[in-house]
Amino acid sequence: MLLRPLQCHKQHLFRSKPTTTQSQLLILNSTRYYPSRYSTFQTTCSSASTSPTLPFPRLAAQYSSYSSTGNLFRATPSTMATATNIQLSPVTDSGIYSSNVREDSARTVSEILQDDLATHHVFFNEQRFHNHIPHQLLSIYALGASPEDIKACYGRNKSYQRPALPASQDIVQSMHDVAEFQKYAGKEEHYPNYLAFFQHEIDAKGVAEVLKEYVFAGDERAESMMCRLFGGLIHPLIHLGFGIEFNQPAIVAQGLAQAAVHDDWLGRAFFLPAEKMAGGIGKPGQKSLLELLNEMRADKALIESVKWSDGNKIKDGVLHRAPEQMLKYASQFTVSEDQAEERLADMINTVAYYTSAAQRPTREMRIDFFFIHCVNSSIFFSKIINLPFLDQKSKLRMLEWKGRIDLLMYTSRGTPDLLLDEVANYPVKEDWSQIFARSIAHPGDDGHLAKLARALAHGQHVCQAYESKHPEMPIKGDMWLRIGNIAVDSTVEEGDRPMWVRSTGFDEAWEPQQAHM
């Protein structure tokens, strides 16, 4: 028997919809919220900001709307977000970082993402290229896009999507058995079945319990899902991150289903061995991610471990020719409970550093397509490490795995030279609001640029509190804004020139004829 993704209306939600006056909404949109490890607190914006060109954003840690049982946001109105219904409020669902979010845009993006959920597959071709529509639309919505902007972006990117496929009720029901769940894992054709399954589970148990059971339980099934979550250029992690950040159970279900049909080989070959070598989870870290990156840059074995001709530069390159060396460095990135906030800033700063500084002195500045995924996914960890239902060990594990994939990604692209002066001397021609506007309006962007702009602006706010304590952090002050300018300037499409360079450490990547590889 075949069925479309479950259509049900029991409410196991991310939040109750509050009653908000216009004056309250204005106050919210001029308030900066900083995520604390233990609580949510707020300070109003002032002219004393370290970045006078930064628009007043909302930095929100929406961690408190949980029931006493730990289930996420069970409410009664039929207009609320569920496992099958996308519904955003500009008050409660504008994300960790937002600027000038509009109520009419919240309605529009809710309607369009509902259409995407109902009509499109998570992969837009047989090569498993990912549907980025939820990523793009949530990003530009958070950056102040109008309903017209949102509709235009959807119109540009829906034409090449694959249609949604029906699920098999028999298979969906069988997935409650652990062995059956595992039998279908890694198989792209079962995405509709996993989507329907996770929609059922979230409807029955709530997002918090589903995440704890299927990702963080520590049993064989959860370990497999954890490994798959970090596969596919961390797209499952990014998709899940958007669902968590914007309080959308349906997007959480998509992210989990997407993870389930990815391979878990990277976890088996890299993450789990590195964790074992580290002596487990949450050990006090002796070295920052930046220190480890700098050590790796001088390691000849790692530098020579990847070739331009390698089809998969992680699997066929680094982990084939220098697995022991890579694991040696990766295992040293550990995070104890009292280090979590500083290591979060360290991670965000380090990925922004190598993403922006991997340049060629004789070439126009470009940004690497693979590196931006490390920056774009960094924003979610401000919320992940503060989720009240998640145990401390799982939070630290997520942060450790994120740092380890960041190190692996850097080496896999040819260990490029990092020219920080190129970043520090780049002219600031536009402020953040202009950068956001250009990202929203870019005619060729499928969401990568908008995600990058938002993650960079968020990174500035996370890291500026540590600049005096950790002067060794390479990205500081207005360098964040300079990187934002680099991002929008370097992605202007001219002729055959693509938006991004791919595998920036190789000379071949900078040749015009190789630009689309």
Short mmCIF file of C-alpha atoms in Angstrom, two decimals:
data_model
loop_
_atom_site.label_atom_id
_atom_site.label_comp_id
_atom_site.label_asym_id
_atom_site.label_seq_id
_atom_site.Cartn_x
_atom_site.Cartn_y
_atom_site.Cartn_z
CA MET A 1 0.00 0.00 0.00
CA LEU A 2 1.30 3.45 -0.90
CA LEU A 3 0.70 6.69 0.89
CA ARG A 4 1.84 10.27 0.71
CA PRO A 5 3.73 11.68 3.70
CA LEU A 6 1.50 11.52 6.74
CA GLN A 7 -1.16 14.20 7.04
CA CYS A 8 -2.18 14.40 10.70
CA HIS A 9 -2.95 17.18 13.11
CA LYS A 10 -1.97 16.05 16.59
CA GLN A 11 0.12 18.80 18.08
CA HIS A 12 3.66 17.96 19.18
CA LEU A 13 5.14 21.32 18.46
CA PHE A 14 8.17 23.50 18.82
CA ARG A 15 6.36 26.34 20.55
CA SER A 16 3.05 27.87 21.42
CA LYS A 17 2.12 30.92 19.44
CA PRO A 18 2.19 33.90 21.79
CA THR A 19 -0.06 36.91 21.60
CA THR A 20 2.19 39.82 20.72
CA THR A 21 1.35 43.47 20.37
CA GLN A 22 2.88 45.66 17.70
CA SER A 23 4.92 47.49 20.33
CA GLN A 24 6.24 44.21 21.68
CA LEU A 25 7.19 43.14 18.16
CA LEU A 26 9.14 46.35 17.67
CA ILE A 27 10.97 45.75 20.93
CA LEU A 28 11.84 42.20 19.90
CA ASN A 29 13.23 43.34 16.59
CA SER A 30 15.58 45.80 18.26
CA THR A 31 16.82 43.39 20.90
CA ARG A 32 19.83 41.13 20.80
CA TYR A 33 19.50 37.79 22.54
CA TYR A 34 22.63 35.91 23.53
CA PRO A 35 22.57 32.18 24.14
CA SER A 36 23.90 31.23 27.56
CA ARG A 37 24.90 27.73 28.53
CA TYR A 38 22.35 27.67 31.31
CA SER A 39 19.77 30.35 30.65
CA THR A 40 18.40 32.86 28.20
CA PHE A 41 19.01 36.53 28.84
CA GLN A 42 18.93 39.67 26.79
CA THR A 43 20.62 43.01 26.40
CA THR A 44 19.40 45.82 24.23
CA CYS A 45 21.47 47.02 21.32
CA SER A 46 23.37 50.25 21.68
CA SER A 47 25.56 52.49 19.62
CA ALA A 48 28.56 51.05 21.45
CA SER A 49 28.57 48.00 19.22
CA THR A 50 31.99 46.98 17.99
CA SER A 51 30.65 47.00 14.44
CA PRO A 52 28.81 50.26 13.76
CA THR A 53 27.80 49.04 10.31
CA LEU A 54 26.03 45.96 11.66
CA PRO A 55 22.23 46.28 11.57
CA PHE A 56 20.33 45.56 14.74
CA PRO A 57 19.81 41.80 14.59
CA ARG A 58 17.92 39.34 16.65
CA LEU A 59 20.21 36.79 18.21
CA ALA A 60 17.80 34.45 19.90
CA ALA A 61 18.29 31.41 22.06
CA GLN A 62 14.82 29.90 22.10
CA TYR A 63 15.50 27.11 24.52
CA SER A 64 12.86 27.55 27.19
CA SER A 65 9.53 26.54 25.60
CA TYR A 66 9.57 22.89 26.65
CA SER A 67 7.06 20.83 28.54
CA SER A 68 7.99 19.28 31.87
CA THR A 69 8.41 15.93 30.15
CA GLY A 70 11.03 17.27 27.78
CA ASN A 71 8.88 17.04 24.66
CA LEU A 72 9.16 20.03 22.40
CA PHE A 73 6.36 22.53 22.33
CA ARG A 74 3.01 20.81 22.44
CA ALA A 75 0.30 23.36 21.68
CA THR A 76 -3.27 23.26 20.51
CA PRO A 77 -3.87 25.81 17.72
CA SER A 78 -4.24 24.11 14.33
CA THR A 79 -2.04 26.77 12.75
CA MET A 80 1.06 25.64 14.64
CA ALA A 81 4.05 23.82 13.20
CA THR A 82 3.81 20.03 13.26
CA ALA A 83 5.62 17.11 11.69
CA THR A 84 3.58 17.70 8.54
CA ASN A 85 2.80 21.42 8.73
CA ILE A 86 5.32 24.25 8.41
CA GLN A 87 4.37 27.43 10.23
CA LEU A 88 6.75 30.24 11.15
CA SER A 89 6.15 33.19 13.44
CA PRO A 90 8.40 36.26 13.16
CA VAL A 91 8.34 36.50 16.96
CA THR A 92 9.41 32.98 17.91
CA ASP A 93 10.82 31.47 14.72
CA SER A 94 13.36 33.90 13.30
CA GLY A 95 16.45 31.88 14.16
CA ILE A 96 19.67 32.37 16.09
CA TYR A 97 20.55 35.39 13.93
CA SER A 98 18.03 37.54 12.12
CA SER A 99 17.57 41.08 10.87
CA ASN A 100 14.32 42.89 10.06
CA VAL A 101 12.15 39.79 9.88
CA ARG A 102 8.70 40.49 8.42
CA GLU A 103 5.37 38.99 9.39
CA ASP A 104 4.18 38.81 5.77
CA SER A 105 7.40 37.03 4.85
CA ALA A 106 6.84 34.51 7.64
CA ARG A 107 3.46 33.67 6.11
CA THR A 108 4.91 33.41 2.61
CA VAL A 109 7.86 31.24 3.54
CA SER A 110 5.56 28.95 5.54
CA GLU A 111 3.29 28.44 2.53
CA ILE A 112 6.16 27.89 0.11
CA LEU A 113 8.04 25.47 2.34
CA GLN A 114 4.80 23.55 2.79
CA ASP A 115 4.57 23.27 -0.98
CA ASP A 116 8.20 22.15 -1.17
CA LEU A 117 7.58 19.50 1.50
CA ALA A 118 4.57 18.15 -0.38
CA THR A 119 5.90 18.26 -3.94
CA HIS A 120 9.70 17.86 -3.96
CA HIS A 121 12.22 15.17 -3.15
CA VAL A 122 15.18 15.88 -0.87
CA PHE A 123 17.58 15.12 -3.76
CA PHE A 124 17.11 16.90 -7.06
CA ASN A 125 18.93 14.34 -9.22
CA GLU A 126 20.11 10.74 -9.24
CA GLN A 127 23.58 11.83 -8.08
CA ARG A 128 22.05 12.85 -4.73
CA PHE A 129 22.54 16.57 -5.11
CA HIS A 130 20.59 18.14 -2.27
CA ASN A 131 17.43 20.21 -2.43
CA HIS A 132 18.51 23.49 -0.81
CA ILE A 133 15.15 25.24 -0.94
CA PRO A 134 14.48 25.10 2.83
CA HIS A 135 18.03 26.31 3.54
CA GLN A 136 17.77 29.25 1.18
CA LEU A 137 14.28 30.39 2.06
CA LEU A 138 14.80 30.22 5.81
CA SER A 139 18.10 32.08 5.46
CA ILE A 140 16.75 34.93 3.38
CA TYR A 141 13.61 35.13 5.53
CA ALA A 142 15.87 35.60 8.56
CA LEU A 143 17.82 38.29 6.69
CA GLY A 144 14.74 40.40 6.00
CA ALA A 145 13.58 39.16 2.59
CA SER A 146 10.21 40.35 1.33
CA PRO A 147 7.47 37.95 0.18
CA GLU A 148 8.40 38.86 -3.40
CA ASP A 149 12.04 37.97 -2.75
CA ILE A 150 11.03 34.62 -1.29
CA LYS A 151 8.73 33.81 -4.21
CA ALA A 152 11.43 34.77 -6.72
CA CYS A 153 14.02 32.50 -5.09
CA TYR A 154 11.56 29.62 -5.02
CA GLY A 155 10.70 30.19 -8.66
CA ARG A 156 14.36 30.02 -9.67
CA ASN A 157 15.12 26.83 -7.78
CA LYS A 158 11.99 24.68 -7.95
CA SER A 159 12.16 24.02 -11.68
CA TYR A 160 14.92 21.42 -11.45
CA GLN A 161 13.67 19.57 -8.35
CA ARG A 162 12.57 15.94 -8.49
CA PRO A 163 8.96 15.25 -7.53
CA ALA A 164 8.12 13.79 -4.15
CA LEU A 165 7.56 10.04 -4.18
CA PRO A 166 4.95 8.02 -2.27
CA ALA A 167 5.85 6.00 0.78
CA SER A 168 5.06 2.34 1.41
CA GLN A 169 2.90 1.91 4.50
CA ASP A 170 4.18 -1.61 5.03
CA ILE A 171 7.82 -0.49 5.01
CA VAL A 172 7.08 2.52 7.20
CA GLN A 173 5.44 0.28 9.79
CA SER A 174 8.29 -2.23 9.62
CA MET A 175 10.84 0.48 10.47
CA HIS A 176 9.76 0.32 14.11
CA ASP A 177 11.84 -2.85 14.22
CA VAL A 178 15.49 -1.89 14.64
CA ALA A 179 16.75 -4.49 12.18
CA GLU A 180 14.28 -3.34 9.54
CA PHE A 181 15.17 0.31 10.15
CA GLN A 182 18.83 -0.54 9.59
CA LYS A 183 18.09 -2.67 6.53
CA TYR A 184 16.86 0.31 4.53
CA ALA A 185 19.51 2.77 5.75
CA GLY A 186 21.77 4.33 3.14
CA LYS A 187 19.33 3.59 0.31
CA GLU A 188 18.13 6.73 -1.45
CA GLU A 189 14.92 5.13 -2.70
CA HIS A 190 13.68 4.82 0.87
CA TYR A 191 13.75 8.53 1.64
CA PRO A 192 9.91 8.80 1.39
CA ASN A 193 9.58 5.91 3.83
CA TYR A 194 11.96 7.42 6.35
CA LEU A 195 10.23 10.79 6.01
CA ALA A 196 6.82 9.28 6.76
CA PHE A 197 8.33 7.24 9.59
CA PHE A 198 9.91 10.23 11.31
CA GLN A 199 6.76 12.28 10.81
CA HIS A 200 4.82 9.55 12.62
CA GLU A 201 7.43 9.36 15.39
CA ILE A 202 7.59 13.11 15.94
CA ASP A 203 3.80 13.30 15.99
CA ALA A 204 3.68 10.58 18.64
CA LYS A 205 6.66 11.53 20.81
CA GLY A 206 7.78 15.07 20.05
CA VAL A 207 11.03 16.24 18.49
CA ALA A 208 13.12 16.03 21.66
CA GLU A 209 12.34 12.38 22.34
CA VAL A 210 12.84 11.42 18.70
CA LEU A 211 16.26 13.08 18.56
CA LYS A 212 17.31 11.44 21.81
CA GLU A 213 16.14 8.02 20.65
CA TYR A 214 17.36 8.02 17.06
CA VAL A 215 20.55 10.13 17.19
CA PHE A 216 21.81 10.36 20.77
CA ALA A 217 20.82 7.08 22.47
CA GLY A 218 24.23 5.48 21.92
CA ASP A 219 22.86 2.17 20.62
CA GLU A 220 23.69 0.67 17.23
CA ARG A 221 20.88 2.46 15.41
CA ALA A 222 21.67 5.85 16.93
CA GLU A 223 25.40 5.48 16.28
CA SER A 224 24.64 4.72 12.64
CA MET A 225 22.38 7.77 12.40
CA MET A 226 25.01 9.96 14.06
CA CYS A 227 27.54 8.83 11.46
CA ARG A 228 25.11 9.45 8.61
CA LEU A 229 24.24 12.90 9.97
CA PHE A 230 27.80 14.03 9.24
CA GLY A 231 27.89 12.48 5.75
CA GLY A 232 27.05 14.04 2.40
CA LEU A 233 29.15 17.18 2.92
CA ILE A 234 27.25 17.58 6.23
CA HIS A 235 24.01 18.40 4.40
CA PRO A 236 21.89 16.22 6.72
CA LEU A 237 23.36 18.13 9.67
CA ILE A 238 22.60 21.45 7.99
CA HIS A 239 19.03 20.44 7.18
CA LEU A 240 18.42 19.19 10.70
CA GLY A 241 20.03 22.35 12.05
CA PHE A 242 17.54 24.54 10.21
CA GLY A 243 14.66 22.51 11.61
CA ILE A 244 15.97 22.86 15.15
CA GLU A 245 16.91 26.53 14.80
CA PHE A 246 13.58 27.62 13.32
CA ASN A 247 11.42 25.32 15.47
CA GLN A 248 9.99 23.31 12.56
CA PRO A 249 9.26 19.62 13.28
CA ALA A 250 8.60 18.91 9.58
CA ILE A 251 12.09 20.09 8.64
CA VAL A 252 13.55 18.07 11.50
CA ALA A 253 11.78 15.03 10.00
CA GLN A 254 13.26 15.85 6.59
CA GLY A 255 16.73 16.18 8.09
CA LEU A 256 16.51 12.85 9.90
CA ALA A 257 15.16 11.11 6.80
CA GLN A 258 17.92 12.65 4.72
CA ALA A 259 20.51 11.44 7.22
CA ALA A 260 19.06 7.93 7.16
CA VAL A 261 19.66 7.52 3.42
CA HIS A 262 23.25 8.78 3.48
CA ASP A 263 26.24 6.50 3.89
CA ASP A 264 27.85 6.01 7.29
CA TRP A 265 31.34 5.14 6.04
CA LEU A 266 32.88 8.44 7.16
CA GLY A 267 31.73 7.84 10.70
CA ARG A 268 33.16 4.33 10.71
CA ALA A 269 36.45 5.35 9.10
CA PHE A 270 37.01 8.68 10.81
CA PHE A 271 34.70 9.95 13.56
CA LEU A 272 34.46 6.80 15.66
CA PRO A 273 38.20 5.95 15.45
CA ALA A 274 39.11 9.56 16.33
CA GLU A 275 36.76 9.44 19.30
CA LYS A 276 38.28 6.18 20.50
CA MET A 277 41.80 7.56 20.09
CA ALA A 278 40.76 10.61 22.13
CA GLY A 279 39.80 8.36 25.03
CA GLY A 280 36.10 9.06 24.73
CA ILE A 281 33.91 12.15 24.75
CA GLY A 282 34.42 15.38 26.65
CA LYS A 283 38.06 15.10 27.65
CA PRO A 284 39.68 18.47 28.49
CA GLY A 285 41.12 19.84 25.26
CA GLN A 286 44.78 20.80 25.38
CA LYS A 287 44.81 22.41 21.93
CA SER A 288 42.40 24.71 20.16
CA LEU A 289 41.11 23.98 16.69
CA LEU A 290 43.29 26.83 15.42
CA GLU A 291 46.42 25.30 16.96
CA LEU A 292 45.67 21.94 15.38
CA LEU A 293 45.01 23.56 12.01
CA ASN A 294 48.38 25.31 12.13
CA GLU A 295 50.17 22.07 13.02
CA MET A 296 48.48 20.28 10.13
CA ARG A 297 49.57 22.99 7.71
CA ALA A 298 53.19 22.02 8.39
CA ASP A 299 52.67 18.24 8.15
CA LYS A 300 54.13 17.01 4.87
CA ALA A 301 52.29 13.70 5.01
CA LEU A 302 48.95 15.47 5.13
CA ILE A 303 49.91 18.06 2.55
CA GLU A 304 50.79 15.30 0.09
CA SER A 305 47.87 13.02 0.97
CA VAL A 306 45.45 14.43 -1.60
CA LYS A 307 45.78 14.61 -5.36
CA TRP A 308 43.73 16.65 -7.79
CA SER A 309 42.84 13.44 -9.61
CA ASP A 310 41.24 11.86 -6.53
CA GLY A 311 37.55 11.39 -7.16
CA ASN A 312 36.62 11.68 -3.49
CA LYS A 313 39.36 13.73 -1.88
CA ILE A 314 38.44 12.58 1.62
CA LYS A 315 37.96 8.86 0.96
CA ASP A 316 40.49 8.42 -1.85
CA GLY A 317 42.90 11.08 -0.59
CA VAL A 318 43.38 11.93 3.09
CA LEU A 319 41.87 8.80 4.62
CA HIS A 320 43.54 6.55 2.05
CA ARG A 321 47.10 7.92 2.11
CA ALA A 322 47.41 9.44 5.58
CA PRO A 323 44.67 8.07 7.86
CA GLU A 324 46.89 7.77 10.94
CA GLN A 325 48.14 11.33 10.63
CA MET A 326 44.66 12.71 10.14
CA LEU A 327 43.31 10.78 13.12
CA LYS A 328 46.22 11.96 15.25
CA TYR A 329 45.19 15.58 14.83
CA ALA A 330 41.44 15.03 14.82
CA SER A 331 41.54 13.08 18.07
CA GLN A 332 43.24 15.99 19.82
CA PHE A 333 40.22 18.24 19.36
CA THR A 334 38.31 17.50 22.53
CA VAL A 335 35.94 19.68 24.51
CA SER A 336 35.13 19.48 28.21
CA GLU A 337 31.98 20.97 29.68
CA ASP A 338 33.70 24.12 30.91
CA GLN A 339 35.31 24.65 27.49
CA ALA A 340 32.13 24.44 25.39
CA GLU A 341 31.48 28.15 24.85
CA GLU A 342 35.12 29.02 24.09
CA ARG A 343 35.53 26.03 21.78
CA LEU A 344 32.38 27.08 19.95
CA ALA A 345 33.94 30.49 19.27
CA ASP A 346 37.24 28.80 18.37
CA MET A 347 35.49 26.58 15.84
CA ILE A 348 33.53 29.41 14.24
CA ASN A 349 36.60 31.64 14.02
CA THR A 350 38.86 28.94 12.61
CA VAL A 351 36.53 27.91 9.79
CA ALA A 352 35.94 31.56 8.88
CA TYR A 353 39.73 32.00 8.83
CA TYR A 354 40.59 29.22 6.42
CA THR A 355 37.52 29.80 4.27
CA SER A 356 38.34 33.47 3.72
CA ALA A 357 42.16 33.35 3.69
CA ALA A 358 42.60 30.47 1.22
CA GLN A 359 43.53 32.82 -1.62
CA ARG A 360 46.03 33.16 -4.46
CA PRO A 361 48.01 36.43 -4.49
CA THR A 362 47.93 36.66 -8.29
CA ARG A 363 44.21 35.90 -8.62
CA GLU A 364 40.96 37.63 -7.84
CA MET A 365 39.66 36.61 -4.45
CA ARG A 366 37.42 33.55 -4.44
CA ILE A 367 35.84 31.35 -1.78
CA ASP A 368 35.93 27.57 -1.74
CA PHE A 369 32.62 25.78 -2.18
CA PHE A 370 33.51 22.96 0.21
CA PHE A 371 34.83 25.24 2.94
CA ILE A 372 31.66 27.31 3.10
CA HIS A 373 29.74 24.30 4.38
CA CYS A 374 31.89 24.37 7.50
CA VAL A 375 31.01 28.03 8.04
CA ASN A 376 27.36 27.66 7.09
CA SER A 377 26.80 24.80 9.53
CA SER A 378 28.58 26.56 12.40
CA ILE A 379 25.60 28.77 13.23
CA PHE A 380 23.48 25.88 14.48
CA PHE A 381 25.89 24.95 17.25
CA SER A 382 25.01 28.05 19.23
CA LYS A 383 21.63 26.41 19.72
CA ILE A 384 22.69 22.75 19.79
CA ILE A 385 25.02 23.18 22.77
CA ASN A 386 22.21 24.91 24.68
CA LEU A 387 19.33 22.51 23.98
CA PRO A 388 17.84 21.79 27.41
CA PHE A 389 16.66 18.29 26.58
CA LEU A 390 20.07 17.15 25.33
CA ASP A 391 22.54 15.67 27.80
CA GLN A 392 25.93 17.33 28.16
CA LYS A 393 27.84 14.39 26.70
CA SER A 394 25.84 14.56 23.46
CA LYS A 395 26.36 18.32 23.17
CA LEU A 396 30.12 17.94 23.57
CA ARG A 397 30.18 15.07 21.10
CA MET A 398 28.43 17.15 18.47
CA LEU A 399 30.92 19.98 18.94
CA GLU A 400 33.89 17.61 18.83
CA TRP A 401 32.68 15.98 15.63
CA LYS A 402 32.10 19.38 14.07
CA GLY A 403 35.68 20.46 14.80
CA ARG A 404 37.03 17.19 13.43
CA ILE A 405 35.17 17.45 10.14
CA ASP A 406 36.45 21.03 9.85
CA LEU A 407 40.05 19.81 10.09
CA LEU A 408 39.41 17.01 7.62
CA MET A 409 37.72 19.35 5.16
CA TYR A 410 40.66 21.76 5.20
CA THR A 411 43.20 19.04 4.40
CA SER A 412 40.99 17.41 1.77
CA ARG A 413 41.03 20.56 -0.37
CA GLY A 414 44.80 20.49 -0.74
CA THR A 415 45.89 22.21 2.52
CA PRO A 416 45.86 25.67 0.91
CA ASP A 417 48.10 28.53 2.00
CA LEU A 418 46.25 31.02 4.17
CA LEU A 419 46.85 34.67 3.33
CA LEU A 420 45.29 36.61 6.17
CA ASP A 421 46.55 39.97 4.88
CA GLU A 422 44.37 39.51 1.81
CA VAL A 423 41.38 39.49 4.13
CA ALA A 424 42.56 42.23 6.49
CA ASN A 425 43.24 44.62 3.59
CA TYR A 426 40.07 43.95 1.61
CA PRO A 427 38.05 47.17 1.26
CA VAL A 428 34.76 47.51 3.10
CA LYS A 429 32.35 48.95 0.57
CA GLU A 430 29.07 47.68 2.00
CA ASP A 431 27.63 47.19 5.45
CA TRP A 432 25.83 44.08 6.64
CA SER A 433 22.40 45.25 5.54
CA GLN A 434 23.71 45.77 2.00
CA ILE A 435 25.46 42.40 2.06
CA PHE A 436 22.22 40.75 3.14
CA ALA A 437 20.30 42.52 0.37
CA ARG A 438 22.78 41.38 -2.28
CA SER A 439 22.69 37.82 -0.96
CA ILE A 440 18.90 37.76 -1.09
CA ALA A 441 18.77 39.17 -4.63
CA HIS A 442 21.62 37.13 -6.17
CA PRO A 443 20.14 35.59 -9.34
CA GLY A 444 22.34 32.49 -9.28
CA ASP A 445 22.36 31.62 -5.59
CA ASP A 446 20.68 28.45 -4.38
CA GLY A 447 21.14 29.42 -0.76
CA HIS A 448 24.86 28.97 -0.19
CA LEU A 449 25.64 32.70 -0.30
CA ALA A 450 22.75 33.71 1.95
CA LYS A 451 23.72 31.03 4.45
CA LEU A 452 27.31 32.25 4.38
CA ALA A 453 26.39 35.89 4.96
CA ARG A 454 24.17 35.04 7.91
CA ALA A 455 26.71 32.66 9.46
CA LEU A 456 29.46 35.28 9.18
CA ALA A 457 27.36 37.97 10.86
CA HIS A 458 26.48 35.51 13.60
CA GLY A 459 30.15 34.53 13.92
CA GLN A 460 31.11 38.13 14.58
CA HIS A 461 28.75 38.30 17.54
CA VAL A 462 29.90 35.00 19.01
CA CYS A 463 33.61 35.72 18.66
CA GLN A 464 33.81 39.39 19.61
CA ALA A 465 33.41 38.49 23.30
CA TYR A 466 36.64 36.48 23.11
CA GLU A 467 38.85 38.87 21.13
CA SER A 468 40.62 40.33 24.16
CA LYS A 469 40.94 37.00 25.95
CA HIS A 470 42.19 35.18 22.85
CA PRO A 471 44.09 37.70 20.70
CA GLU A 472 45.44 34.80 18.65
CA MET A 473 42.03 34.41 17.00
CA PRO A 474 42.78 35.42 13.40
CA ILE A 475 39.37 36.86 12.50
CA LYS A 476 38.50 39.87 14.63
CA GLY A 477 36.98 43.33 14.53
CA ASP A 478 35.82 44.45 11.10
CA MET A 479 37.42 41.45 9.38
CA TRP A 480 34.04 39.73 9.58
CA LEU A 481 32.52 42.52 7.55
CA ARG A 482 35.45 42.34 5.12
CA ILE A 483 34.76 38.64 4.60
CA GLY A 484 31.11 39.48 3.97
CA ASN A 485 32.22 41.92 1.28
CA ILE A 486 34.51 39.27 -0.22
CA ALA A 487 31.60 36.84 -0.30
CA VAL A 488 29.23 39.06 -2.27
CA ASP A 489 31.94 40.52 -4.52
CA SER A 490 33.56 37.21 -5.44
CA THR A 491 30.31 35.45 -6.29
CA VAL A 492 29.23 37.84 -9.03
CA GLU A 493 28.75 35.60 -12.05
CA GLU A 494 30.47 36.92 -15.16
CA GLY A 495 30.46 34.89 -18.35
CA ASP A 496 31.43 31.30 -17.58
CA ARG A 497 32.91 32.13 -14.20
CA PRO A 498 31.07 30.21 -11.47
CA MET A 499 30.30 31.53 -8.03
CA TRP A 500 32.81 29.39 -6.16
CA VAL A 501 36.23 27.81 -6.54
CA ARG A 502 36.34 24.09 -5.71
CA SER A 503 39.31 22.49 -3.90
CA THR A 504 41.18 25.75 -3.58
CA GLY A 505 44.53 24.24 -2.56
CA PHE A 506 45.14 22.90 -6.07
CA ASP A 507 46.40 25.02 -8.95
CA GLU A 508 43.97 23.26 -11.25
CA ALA A 509 40.99 24.52 -9.26
CA TRP A 510 41.83 28.08 -10.25
CA GLU A 511 41.96 27.38 -13.98
CA PRO A 512 38.85 28.55 -15.86
CA GLN A 513 38.32 25.22 -17.57
CA GLN A 514 38.20 23.46 -14.19
CA ALA A 515 35.86 25.91 -12.56
CA HIS A 516 32.79 23.69 -12.62
CA MET A 517 34.43 20.57 -11.21
#
